[in-house]
């Protein structure tokens, strides 16, 4: 057993994305104690930064000590208990996962199923909400499995109208397109670190509204999860109200170095500006899309609902999906994503997330993809493809 | 908001312990994808290394993607369901936490309470097991809150005798004293990374026996936890049997860089040798104890049951416990641990874990402690204290 030296990789799959040298350097700073006064300051800064990033000034924000899935699990386990009704919109892998978790929390789960590649349909969701009193509406803002955005503002509004709490999965959207807890009136929003924040995977930032907190405080039985029990977590993180972290109660041992990394990724993001980062993601997507279309390839999702950071490209007839990914990995050290579930073998998922959303990444990806397609016997003019992308990059 | 620069700290509390430069460097290596073939090799190496470290050749071993508490939660949530009876021995904070979690899993929980500072009493545990058919016996091998070891071999034997599965918390013991899943016949053993492995906090290595796996496969209802559902986890980690990681099924996104760190900490530990590390922990404890006693201080725990890596020292009458910790932090950048629960204000907890179990740490700790006691008006001869420790270090 020897020291592991990772190979060179360019990460343009569905996450993790490339991590900046600044964040990697932060991870390697010496570990301090999780009850250290200096660490407490770090926690307070992270809480405040997450409030700004989610635009959630009245929410309690913390980074959960586990991957993005933990945010989903925390939402479902804290808000739901046996007897509750939950409406879950499903238009990809992650909506399905939400429904599974809601069932484990003991709720009666009503799913609103959509074809993969379509956004969540507000009319069908409203019909499900109108059927019976509902505790919670859950949906995915940016479906990583399909590359589709759904209309979070409208869906949160429907939840409010029907007196349900809203749970919004922003794992892939946060830092890449507009996420606005206050404007949407979202009750629980969570994300991951390994997408548009470009920190390594392992943490899940989450924001809970006062209504969500009240619902948790009013539970009849204990949360079916100790590590993610929001009452215990908030006592550890020093309360929801910028209380300065006074009176912290020991809960788990925080993942200190991972939090150094998240903190630095937030510093990097605010230096650029959240709005500027959003514009950058949109621009890189447009350039990539111009190249993809110049190569004769098509997107799964119609333009209005496309995610800039997760591009789902249809595999042309006669092309071996996995062979293309294997080729770009071998020849270009480039990771692209495969399709999941019903899209397996039918699409590639190309990530343009955070540090991976740069002109260099657009150029490399298109070059490698043209190379792989030509190797498969599909003739593509890579010069024309790059020129199409370059035309958008220069605008 | 600016880049966070942690202060210099020497970590001699209950964990995290000092992290070696080699492990810190590993954390900072570029992130690769969690489905990358190279990452798959890393996962296989970690699984194999954990099997060796737990001495669990027939167990399924994985590092859970969350702090040590996740191991406890995974054990309780996977093994227990409503209608099951669980016997939980409590002799400190962590036994109490186990009982709390067993209740959240829906089990009928029978606790066997002990005075804090005492090991678990096999006779009383057996009496509880004999009362009714029991699914699971849970106890803590090394109680971090009190510094007490319990007799894991005997307790696992009692579980077997009464046809219960055994769950052993080895968060603080693994890598510092003998941990032997095979010899004990332990069904579930878990640990953390931030104690004697000296990696940062954030992961929880766990081992499950074939009997534990069969119990999970035979559950009537779903595990009340999606992230830690062992059936889903093992499909992601490529099966329990060294199957080469073939056919991995996407579950969560593994915390890639944290796993680089764990891997390197295992490389470091095997370079030294697990047995040699155990001897080192014992020697450092004896040297520290000689100094502590030369300073006129007393241990909470009788010698037979003391943990070498977690030294619980009684605060002398008239000494302000918190002031001493504040002094050594301010003047010596040294973190010591406070007492928890009924021991709050009454003890210090001095960690000698992993990279923090060296002669340098013993000397620094005794020097700082003498300085702080003298500042409190308790006259201590630091030369004599150091000489007592040095006498043991030279043996």
mmCIF file of N, CA, C and O in Angstrom, chain A residues 1-6 9 11 16 19 24 27-29 31-33 36 42 49 65 67 69 73 94 97 100 104 194 200-201 222-227 229 250-251 253-255 257 260 263-264 335, chain B residues 1-6 9 11 16 19 24 27-29 31-33 36 42 49 65 67 69 73 77 94 97 100 104 200-201 222-227 229 250-251 253-255 257 260 263-264 335:
data_model
loop_
_atom_site.group_PDB
_atom_site.id
_atom_site.type_symbol
_atom_site.label_atom_id
_atom_site.label_comp_id
_atom_site.label_asym_id
_atom_site.label_seq_id
_atom_site.Cartn_x
_atom_site.Cartn_y
_atom_site.Cartn_z
ATOM 1 N N UNK A 1 0.855 -1.194 0.000
ATOM 2 C CA UNK A 1 0.000 0.000 0.000
ATOM 3 C C UNK A 1 0.885 1.236 0.000
ATOM 4 O O UNK A 1 1.711 1.416 0.891
ATOM 5 N N UNK A 2 0.681 2.078 -1.008
ATOM 6 C CA UNK A 2 1.532 3.253 -1.153
ATOM 7 C C UNK A 2 0.687 4.515 -1.278
ATOM 8 O O UNK A 2 -0.494 4.462 -1.617
ATOM 9 N N UNK A 3 1.349 5.635 -1.043
ATOM 10 C CA UNK A 3 0.713 6.936 -1.219
ATOM 11 C C UNK A 3 -0.018 6.997 -2.556
ATOM 12 O O UNK A 3 0.537 6.590 -3.577
ATOM 13 N N UNK A 4 -1.237 7.495 -2.525
ATOM 14 C CA UNK A 4 -2.048 7.570 -3.748
ATOM 15 C C UNK A 4 -1.767 8.876 -4.482
ATOM 16 O O UNK A 4 -1.857 9.951 -3.891
ATOM 17 N N UNK A 5 -1.407 8.760 -5.740
ATOM 18 C CA UNK A 5 -1.191 9.945 -6.574
ATOM 19 C C UNK A 5 -2.282 9.949 -7.636
ATOM 20 O O UNK A 5 -2.250 9.143 -8.555
ATOM 21 N N UNK A 6 -3.236 10.850 -7.515
ATOM 22 C CA UNK A 6 -4.327 10.843 -8.501
ATOM 23 C C UNK A 6 -3.806 11.201 -9.887
ATOM 24 O O UNK A 6 -2.875 11.992 -10.018
ATOM 25 N N UNK A 9 -6.802 14.933 -14.286
ATOM 26 C CA UNK A 9 -8.155 14.863 -14.817
ATOM 27 C C UNK A 9 -8.697 16.275 -15.021
ATOM 28 O O UNK A 9 -8.408 17.180 -14.232
ATOM 29 N N UNK A 11 -12.360 17.801 -15.022
ATOM 30 C CA UNK A 11 -13.663 17.294 -14.571
ATOM 31 C C UNK A 11 -14.813 18.071 -15.202
ATOM 32 O O UNK A 11 -15.118 19.198 -14.817
ATOM 33 N N UNK A 16 -17.878 15.693 -9.126
ATOM 34 C CA UNK A 16 -17.215 16.950 -8.783
ATOM 35 C C UNK A 16 -16.683 17.693 -10.006
ATOM 36 O O UNK A 16 -16.394 17.088 -11.033
ATOM 37 N N UNK A 19 -11.372 21.599 -8.859
ATOM 38 C CA UNK A 19 -11.208 22.362 -7.621
ATOM 39 C C UNK A 19 -9.995 23.273 -7.789
ATOM 40 O O UNK A 19 -8.946 22.831 -8.251
ATOM 41 N N UNK A 24 -7.751 23.781 -2.775
ATOM 42 C CA UNK A 24 -6.902 22.633 -2.398
ATOM 43 C C UNK A 24 -5.903 23.045 -1.320
ATOM 44 O O UNK A 24 -5.673 22.299 -0.359
ATOM 45 N N UNK A 27 -7.553 23.172 2.074
ATOM 46 C CA UNK A 27 -7.787 21.849 2.674
ATOM 47 C C UNK A 27 -6.592 21.363 3.471
ATOM 48 O O UNK A 27 -6.740 20.599 4.429
ATOM 49 N N UNK A 28 -5.407 21.770 3.028
ATOM 50 C CA UNK A 28 -4.159 21.240 3.607
ATOM 51 C C UNK A 28 -3.657 22.059 4.781
ATOM 52 O O UNK A 28 -2.586 21.771 5.318
ATOM 53 N N UNK A 29 -4.415 23.072 5.202
ATOM 54 C CA UNK A 29 -3.960 23.840 6.375
ATOM 55 C C UNK A 29 -4.123 22.984 7.627
ATOM 56 O O UNK A 29 -5.009 22.130 7.711
ATOM 57 N N UNK A 31 -5.081 21.109 10.831
ATOM 58 C CA UNK A 31 -6.350 20.888 11.516
ATOM 59 C C UNK A 31 -6.315 21.550 12.891
ATOM 60 O O UNK A 31 -5.324 21.439 13.603
ATOM 61 N N UNK A 32 -7.394 22.236 13.246
ATOM 62 C CA UNK A 32 -7.549 22.719 14.617
ATOM 63 C C UNK A 32 -8.779 22.048 15.218
ATOM 64 O O UNK A 32 -9.537 21.381 14.511
ATOM 65 N N UNK A 33 -8.980 22.231 16.514
ATOM 66 C CA UNK A 33 -10.100 21.579 17.184
ATOM 67 C C UNK A 33 -11.434 22.177 16.756
ATOM 68 O O UNK A 33 -11.525 23.371 16.456
ATOM 69 N N UNK A 36 -12.499 24.959 19.041
ATOM 70 C CA UNK A 36 -11.539 26.055 19.160
ATOM 71 C C UNK A 36 -12.234 27.394 18.880
ATOM 72 O O UNK A 36 -13.066 27.485 17.974
ATOM 73 N N UNK A 42 -14.743 30.749 12.173
ATOM 74 C CA UNK A 42 -14.891 30.205 10.818
ATOM 75 C C UNK A 42 -16.338 29.772 10.574
ATOM 76 O O UNK A 42 -16.931 30.042 9.521
ATOM 77 N N UNK A 49 -21.983 33.598 5.092
ATOM 78 C CA UNK A 49 -21.754 33.522 3.644
ATOM 79 C C UNK A 49 -22.855 32.709 2.969
ATOM 80 O O UNK A 49 -23.308 33.050 1.869
ATOM 81 N N UNK A 65 -22.470 17.940 7.630
ATOM 82 C CA UNK A 65 -21.165 17.274 7.546
ATOM 83 C C UNK A 65 -21.175 16.006 6.700
ATOM 84 O O UNK A 65 -20.601 14.999 7.112
ATOM 85 N N UNK A 67 -22.116 14.511 2.246
ATOM 86 C CA UNK A 67 -22.365 14.962 0.874
ATOM 87 C C UNK A 67 -23.772 15.500 0.655
ATOM 88 O O UNK A 67 -24.662 15.318 1.503
ATOM 89 N N UNK A 69 -26.432 14.721 -0.651
ATOM 90 C CA UNK A 69 -27.570 13.876 -0.297
ATOM 91 C C UNK A 69 -28.020 14.109 1.140
ATOM 92 O O UNK A 69 -29.191 13.920 1.468
ATOM 93 N N UNK A 73 -31.722 14.444 2.778
ATOM 94 C CA UNK A 73 -32.162 13.583 3.882
ATOM 95 C C UNK A 73 -32.545 14.422 5.108
ATOM 96 O O UNK A 73 -33.537 14.135 5.783
ATOM 97 N N UNK A 94 -33.133 12.507 -8.933
ATOM 98 C CA UNK A 94 -33.087 13.074 -7.591
ATOM 99 C C UNK A 94 -34.479 13.313 -7.004
ATOM 100 O O UNK A 94 -34.660 13.225 -5.788
ATOM 101 N N UNK A 97 -35.291 10.039 -5.562
ATOM 102 C CA UNK A 97 -34.616 9.829 -4.283
ATOM 103 C C UNK A 97 -35.350 10.549 -3.151
ATOM 104 O O UNK A 97 -35.477 10.027 -2.040
ATOM 105 N N UNK A 100 -38.260 8.455 -2.084
ATOM 106 C CA UNK A 100 -37.787 7.319 -1.287
ATOM 107 C C UNK A 100 -37.534 7.757 0.160
ATOM 108 O O UNK A 100 -38.005 7.135 1.128
ATOM 109 N N UNK A 104 -39.184 6.797 3.955
ATOM 110 C CA UNK A 104 -38.412 6.333 5.113
ATOM 111 C C UNK A 104 -38.691 7.182 6.345
ATOM 112 O O UNK A 104 -38.533 6.720 7.483
ATOM 113 N N UNK A 194 -19.573 20.262 -4.456
ATOM 114 C CA UNK A 194 -18.739 19.763 -5.548
ATOM 115 C C UNK A 194 -19.256 20.134 -6.929
ATOM 116 O O UNK A 194 -18.792 19.598 -7.921
ATOM 117 N N UNK A 200 -14.292 20.225 -2.912
ATOM 118 C CA UNK A 200 -14.473 18.775 -3.032
ATOM 119 C C UNK A 200 -15.831 18.342 -2.494
ATOM 120 O O UNK A 200 -16.442 19.051 -1.694
ATOM 121 N N UNK A 201 -16.325 17.186 -2.925
ATOM 122 C CA UNK A 201 -17.569 16.673 -2.352
ATOM 123 C C UNK A 201 -17.395 16.352 -0.865
ATOM 124 O O UNK A 201 -16.289 16.087 -0.411
ATOM 125 N N UNK A 222 -39.396 12.102 17.741
ATOM 126 C CA UNK A 222 -38.023 12.500 17.419
ATOM 127 C C UNK A 222 -37.726 12.312 15.935
ATOM 128 O O UNK A 222 -38.255 11.400 15.298
ATOM 129 N N UNK A 223 -36.850 13.153 15.424
ATOM 130 C CA UNK A 223 -36.348 12.991 14.063
ATOM 131 C C UNK A 223 -35.700 11.607 13.949
ATOM 132 O O UNK A 223 -34.981 11.184 14.854
ATOM 133 N N UNK A 224 -35.966 10.914 12.827
ATOM 134 C CA UNK A 224 -35.412 9.563 12.655
ATOM 135 C C UNK A 224 -33.956 9.629 12.187
ATOM 136 O O UNK A 224 -33.532 8.863 11.321
ATOM 137 N N UNK A 225 -33.221 10.563 12.698
ATOM 138 C CA UNK A 225 -31.835 10.730 12.288
ATOM 139 C C UNK A 225 -31.180 11.615 13.329
ATOM 140 O O UNK A 225 -31.609 12.742 13.545
ATOM 141 N N UNK A 226 -30.156 11.093 13.979
ATOM 142 C CA UNK A 226 -29.497 11.855 15.036
ATOM 143 C C UNK A 226 -28.505 12.855 14.460
ATOM 144 O O UNK A 226 -28.486 14.015 14.829
ATOM 145 N N UNK A 227 -27.685 12.391 13.510
ATOM 146 C CA UNK A 227 -26.623 13.253 12.969
ATOM 147 C C UNK A 227 -27.196 14.492 12.301
ATOM 148 O O UNK A 227 -26.599 15.560 12.363
ATOM 149 N N UNK A 229 -30.343 15.746 12.880
ATOM 150 C CA UNK A 229 -31.433 16.345 13.664
ATOM 151 C C UNK A 229 -31.151 17.836 13.813
ATOM 152 O O UNK A 229 -30.187 18.237 14.453
ATOM 153 N N UNK A 250 -21.835 20.436 22.202
ATOM 154 C CA UNK A 250 -21.158 19.393 21.433
ATOM 155 C C UNK A 250 -22.175 18.469 20.790
ATOM 156 O O UNK A 250 -23.106 17.999 21.425
ATOM 157 N N UNK A 251 -21.974 18.217 19.508
ATOM 158 C CA UNK A 251 -22.844 17.287 18.784
ATOM 159 C C UNK A 251 -21.916 16.300 18.091
ATOM 160 O O UNK A 251 -21.343 15.443 18.756
ATOM 161 N N UNK A 253 -18.303 15.803 15.557
ATOM 162 C CA UNK A 253 -17.038 16.509 15.352
ATOM 163 C C UNK A 253 -17.026 17.018 13.915
ATOM 164 O O UNK A 253 -17.023 16.229 12.970
ATOM 165 N N UNK A 254 -17.037 18.326 13.761
ATOM 166 C CA UNK A 254 -17.150 18.923 12.426
ATOM 167 C C UNK A 254 -15.956 18.525 11.560
ATOM 168 O O UNK A 254 -14.839 18.389 12.059
ATOM 169 N N UNK A 255 -16.192 18.355 10.258
ATOM 170 C CA UNK A 255 -15.097 18.029 9.328
ATOM 171 C C UNK A 255 -14.260 19.273 9.038
ATOM 172 O O UNK A 255 -14.469 19.959 8.035
ATOM 173 N N UNK A 257 -11.185 20.306 8.064
ATOM 174 C CA UNK A 257 -10.465 20.679 6.840
ATOM 175 C C UNK A 257 -11.408 20.841 5.653
ATOM 176 O O UNK A 257 -11.189 21.709 4.800
ATOM 177 N N UNK A 260 -12.592 24.257 5.886
ATOM 178 C CA UNK A 260 -11.604 25.219 5.343
ATOM 179 C C UNK A 260 -11.808 25.360 3.831
ATOM 180 O O UNK A 260 -11.753 26.455 3.274
ATOM 181 N N UNK A 263 -15.042 27.204 2.963
ATOM 182 C CA UNK A 263 -14.869 28.624 3.260
ATOM 183 C C UNK A 263 -14.090 29.307 2.144
ATOM 184 O O UNK A 263 -14.489 30.369 1.644
ATOM 185 N N UNK A 264 -13.006 28.685 1.713
ATOM 186 C CA UNK A 264 -12.196 29.315 0.660
ATOM 187 C C UNK A 264 -12.970 29.369 -0.656
ATOM 188 O O UNK A 264 -12.866 30.359 -1.396
ATOM 189 N N UNK A 335 -13.026 13.911 -18.015
ATOM 190 C CA UNK A 335 -14.179 13.157 -17.522
ATOM 191 C C UNK A 335 -15.474 13.812 -17.987
ATOM 192 O O UNK A 335 -15.733 14.974 -17.668
ATOM 193 N N UNK B 1 -14.844 39.105 3.940
ATOM 194 C CA UNK B 1 -14.546 37.677 4.101
ATOM 195 C C UNK B 1 -13.215 37.371 3.416
ATOM 196 O O UNK B 1 -13.045 37.631 2.230
ATOM 197 N N UNK B 2 -12.308 36.824 4.192
ATOM 198 C CA UNK B 2 -10.964 36.571 3.677
ATOM 199 C C UNK B 2 -10.576 35.125 3.916
ATOM 200 O O UNK B 2 -11.141 34.447 4.770
ATOM 201 N N UNK B 3 -9.547 34.705 3.195
ATOM 202 C CA UNK B 3 -8.970 33.372 3.388
ATOM 203 C C UNK B 3 -8.708 33.117 4.867
ATOM 204 O O UNK B 3 -8.170 33.970 5.565
ATOM 205 N N UNK B 4 -9.111 31.948 5.322
ATOM 206 C CA UNK B 4 -8.942 31.599 6.740
ATOM 207 C C UNK B 4 -7.560 30.988 6.965
ATOM 208 O O UNK B 4 -7.180 30.048 6.281
ATOM 209 N N UNK B 5 -6.835 31.558 7.905
ATOM 210 C CA UNK B 5 -5.532 31.021 8.280
ATOM 211 C C UNK B 5 -5.640 30.498 9.709
ATOM 212 O O UNK B 5 -5.727 31.286 10.648
ATOM 213 N N UNK B 6 -5.663 29.200 9.887
ATOM 214 C CA UNK B 6 -5.827 28.682 11.252
ATOM 215 C C UNK B 6 -4.623 29.036 12.124
ATOM 216 O O UNK B 6 -3.502 29.118 11.635
ATOM 217 N N UNK B 9 -1.785 25.237 16.557
ATOM 218 C CA UNK B 9 -2.372 24.494 17.667
ATOM 219 C C UNK B 9 -1.652 23.165 17.825
ATOM 220 O O UNK B 9 -1.258 22.549 16.820
ATOM 221 N N UNK B 11 -2.761 19.637 19.285
ATOM 222 C CA UNK B 11 -4.068 19.049 19.613
ATOM 223 C C UNK B 11 -3.910 17.854 20.550
ATOM 224 O O UNK B 11 -3.512 16.765 20.148
ATOM 225 N N UNK B 16 -10.156 16.344 17.291
ATOM 226 C CA UNK B 16 -9.112 15.793 16.433
ATOM 227 C C UNK B 16 -7.722 15.852 17.071
ATOM 228 O O UNK B 16 -7.471 16.673 17.948
ATOM 229 N N UNK B 19 -2.620 16.306 12.777
ATOM 230 C CA UNK B 19 -2.609 15.617 11.480
ATOM 231 C C UNK B 19 -1.225 15.790 10.862
ATOM 232 O O UNK B 19 -0.685 16.897 10.845
ATOM 233 N N UNK B 24 -1.988 15.913 5.396
ATOM 234 C CA UNK B 24 -2.435 17.223 4.903
ATOM 235 C C UNK B 24 -2.111 17.373 3.418
ATOM 236 O O UNK B 24 -2.929 17.865 2.636
ATOM 237 N N UNK B 27 -4.583 15.516 1.278
ATOM 238 C CA UNK B 27 -5.887 16.193 1.139
ATOM 239 C C UNK B 27 -5.899 17.173 -0.023
ATOM 240 O O UNK B 27 -6.942 17.428 -0.612
ATOM 241 N N UNK B 28 -4.728 17.750 -0.277
ATOM 242 C CA UNK B 28 -4.638 18.840 -1.253
ATOM 243 C C UNK B 28 -4.363 18.353 -2.661
ATOM 244 O O UNK B 28 -4.186 19.158 -3.569
ATOM 245 N N UNK B 29 -4.321 17.042 -2.873
ATOM 246 C CA UNK B 29 -4.111 16.552 -4.243
ATOM 247 C C UNK B 29 -5.371 16.812 -5.060
ATOM 248 O O UNK B 29 -6.490 16.821 -4.521
ATOM 249 N N UNK B 31 -8.692 16.897 -6.984
ATOM 250 C CA UNK B 31 -9.908 16.079 -6.918
ATOM 251 C C UNK B 31 -10.107 15.352 -8.250
ATOM 252 O O UNK B 31 -9.948 15.945 -9.311
ATOM 253 N N UNK B 32 -10.442 14.067 -8.162
ATOM 254 C CA UNK B 32 -10.862 13.339 -9.365
ATOM 255 C C UNK B 32 -12.309 12.890 -9.162
ATOM 256 O O UNK B 32 -12.860 13.016 -8.053
ATOM 257 N N UNK B 33 -12.914 12.369 -10.199
ATOM 258 C CA UNK B 33 -14.311 11.966 -10.112
ATOM 259 C C UNK B 33 -14.494 10.736 -9.235
ATOM 260 O O UNK B 33 -13.612 9.874 -9.175
ATOM 261 N N UNK B 36 -14.357 7.578 -11.238
ATOM 262 C CA UNK B 36 -13.129 7.389 -12.017
ATOM 263 C C UNK B 36 -12.527 6.012 -11.721
ATOM 264 O O UNK B 36 -12.522 5.577 -10.571
ATOM 265 N N UNK B 42 -8.547 3.254 -5.458
ATOM 266 C CA UNK B 42 -8.348 3.818 -4.115
ATOM 267 C C UNK B 42 -9.360 3.233 -3.135
ATOM 268 O O UNK B 42 -9.021 2.854 -2.002
ATOM 269 N N UNK B 49 -7.470 -2.173 3.487
ATOM 270 C CA UNK B 49 -6.703 -1.680 4.634
ATOM 271 C C UNK B 49 -7.556 -1.682 5.900
ATOM 272 O O UNK B 49 -7.065 -2.004 6.994
ATOM 273 N N UNK B 65 -19.314 8.316 4.683
ATOM 274 C CA UNK B 65 -18.966 9.684 4.268
ATOM 275 C C UNK B 65 -19.411 10.757 5.248
ATOM 276 O O UNK B 65 -19.929 11.782 4.831
ATOM 277 N N UNK B 67 -18.827 12.102 9.819
ATOM 278 C CA UNK B 67 -18.013 11.885 11.024
ATOM 279 C C UNK B 67 -18.368 10.601 11.783
ATOM 280 O O UNK B 67 -19.402 9.964 11.511
ATOM 281 N N UNK B 69 -19.800 9.674 14.323
ATOM 282 C CA UNK B 69 -21.184 9.465 14.726
ATOM 283 C C UNK B 69 -21.979 8.717 13.666
ATOM 284 O O UNK B 69 -22.943 8.003 13.979
ATOM 285 N N UNK B 73 -24.695 5.689 13.953
ATOM 286 C CA UNK B 73 -26.040 5.797 13.383
ATOM 287 C C UNK B 73 -26.282 4.697 12.351
ATOM 288 O O UNK B 73 -27.370 4.100 12.307
ATOM 289 N N UNK B 77 -29.346 2.158 12.794
ATOM 290 C CA UNK B 77 -30.427 2.279 11.807
ATOM 291 C C UNK B 77 -30.517 1.056 10.909
ATOM 292 O O UNK B 77 -31.615 0.651 10.518
ATOM 293 N N UNK B 94 -21.195 8.491 25.024
ATOM 294 C CA UNK B 94 -21.430 7.831 23.743
ATOM 295 C C UNK B 94 -22.352 6.625 23.860
ATOM 296 O O UNK B 94 -23.095 6.319 22.931
ATOM 297 N N UNK B 97 -25.686 8.168 23.670
ATOM 298 C CA UNK B 97 -26.044 8.516 22.295
ATOM 299 C C UNK B 97 -26.539 7.283 21.530
ATOM 300 O O UNK B 97 -27.478 7.362 20.742
ATOM 301 N N UNK B 100 -30.099 6.666 22.420
ATOM 302 C CA UNK B 100 -30.957 7.645 21.746
ATOM 303 C C UNK B 100 -31.217 7.206 20.306
ATOM 304 O O UNK B 100 -32.364 7.160 19.834
ATOM 305 N N UNK B 104 -34.615 6.047 18.028
ATOM 306 C CA UNK B 104 -35.032 6.669 16.762
ATOM 307 C C UNK B 104 -35.213 5.616 15.670
ATOM 308 O O UNK B 104 -35.960 5.820 14.720
ATOM 309 N N UNK B 200 -8.059 14.179 9.353
ATOM 310 C CA UNK B 200 -9.068 15.129 9.828
ATOM 311 C C UNK B 200 -10.399 14.428 10.108
ATOM 312 O O UNK B 200 -10.663 13.357 9.560
ATOM 313 N N UNK B 201 -11.243 15.034 10.931
ATOM 314 C CA UNK B 201 -12.577 14.473 11.145
ATOM 315 C C UNK B 201 -13.391 14.517 9.860
ATOM 316 O O UNK B 201 -13.151 15.347 8.994
ATOM 317 N N UNK B 222 -37.804 -0.690 5.260
ATOM 318 C CA UNK B 222 -36.594 -0.012 4.805
ATOM 319 C C UNK B 222 -35.832 0.609 5.975
ATOM 320 O O UNK B 222 -36.437 1.041 6.965
ATOM 321 N N UNK B 223 -34.520 0.698 5.832
ATOM 322 C CA UNK B 223 -33.688 1.415 6.793
ATOM 323 C C UNK B 223 -34.168 2.869 6.867
ATOM 324 O O UNK B 223 -34.454 3.474 5.834
ATOM 325 N N UNK B 224 -34.246 3.405 8.082
ATOM 326 C CA UNK B 224 -34.732 4.785 8.246
ATOM 327 C C UNK B 224 -33.632 5.799 7.937
ATOM 328 O O UNK B 224 -33.463 6.795 8.652
ATOM 329 N N UNK B 225 -32.846 5.507 6.950
ATOM 330 C CA UNK B 225 -31.734 6.385 6.617
ATOM 331 C C UNK B 225 -31.274 5.985 5.224
ATOM 332 O O UNK B 225 -30.867 4.837 5.021
ATOM 333 N N UNK B 226 -31.339 6.904 4.295
ATOM 334 C CA UNK B 226 -30.960 6.573 2.920
ATOM 335 C C UNK B 226 -29.439 6.627 2.742
ATOM 336 O O UNK B 226 -28.842 5.718 2.186
ATOM 337 N N UNK B 227 -28.821 7.702 3.253
ATOM 338 C CA UNK B 227 -27.377 7.887 3.043
ATOM 339 C C UNK B 227 -26.575 6.742 3.637
ATOM 340 O O UNK B 227 -25.549 6.344 3.089
ATOM 341 N N UNK B 229 -27.826 3.646 4.386
ATOM 342 C CA UNK B 229 -28.433 2.331 4.128
ATOM 343 C C UNK B 229 -27.354 1.413 3.567
ATOM 344 O O UNK B 229 -26.832 1.631 2.470
ATOM 345 N N UNK B 250 -24.281 4.024 -8.591
ATOM 346 C CA UNK B 250 -24.212 5.372 -8.033
ATOM 347 C C UNK B 250 -25.105 5.487 -6.800
ATOM 348 O O UNK B 250 -26.260 5.087 -6.826
ATOM 349 N N UNK B 251 -24.527 6.070 -5.750
ATOM 350 C CA UNK B 251 -25.291 6.315 -4.526
ATOM 351 C C UNK B 251 -25.069 7.780 -4.179
ATOM 352 O O UNK B 251 -25.624 8.657 -4.826
ATOM 353 N N UNK B 253 -22.107 11.029 -3.639
ATOM 354 C CA UNK B 253 -20.813 11.399 -4.209
ATOM 355 C C UNK B 253 -19.776 11.322 -3.088
ATOM 356 O O UNK B 253 -19.848 12.074 -2.119
ATOM 357 N N UNK B 254 -18.861 10.393 -3.207
ATOM 358 C CA UNK B 254 -17.889 10.160 -2.133
ATOM 359 C C UNK B 254 -17.045 11.411 -1.884
ATOM 360 O O UNK B 254 -16.727 12.142 -2.824
ATOM 361 N N UNK B 255 -16.680 11.642 -0.637
ATOM 362 C CA UNK B 255 -15.826 12.791 -0.301
ATOM 363 C C UNK B 255 -14.372 12.500 -0.705
ATOM 364 O O UNK B 255 -13.554 12.061 0.107
ATOM 365 N N UNK B 257 -11.445 13.993 -1.539
ATOM 366 C CA UNK B 257 -10.199 14.436 -0.906
ATOM 367 C C UNK B 257 -10.073 13.936 0.520
ATOM 368 O O UNK B 257 -8.966 13.622 0.979
ATOM 369 N N UNK B 260 -8.595 10.638 0.200
ATOM 370 C CA UNK B 260 -7.134 10.702 0.004
ATOM 371 C C UNK B 260 -6.438 10.762 1.372
ATOM 372 O O UNK B 260 -5.408 10.122 1.591
ATOM 373 N N UNK B 263 -6.677 7.467 3.290
ATOM 374 C CA UNK B 263 -5.771 6.493 2.666
ATOM 375 C C UNK B 263 -4.331 6.737 3.116
ATOM 376 O O UNK B 263 -3.627 5.801 3.518
ATOM 377 N N UNK B 264 -3.916 7.996 3.076
ATOM 378 C CA UNK B 264 -2.528 8.279 3.467
ATOM 379 C C UNK B 264 -2.306 7.988 4.952
ATOM 380 O O UNK B 264 -1.244 7.492 5.340
ATOM 381 N N UNK B 335 -4.285 22.601 22.943
ATOM 382 C CA UNK B 335 -5.690 22.291 23.223
ATOM 383 C C UNK B 335 -5.782 21.047 24.094
ATOM 384 O O UNK B 335 -5.303 19.977 23.716
#
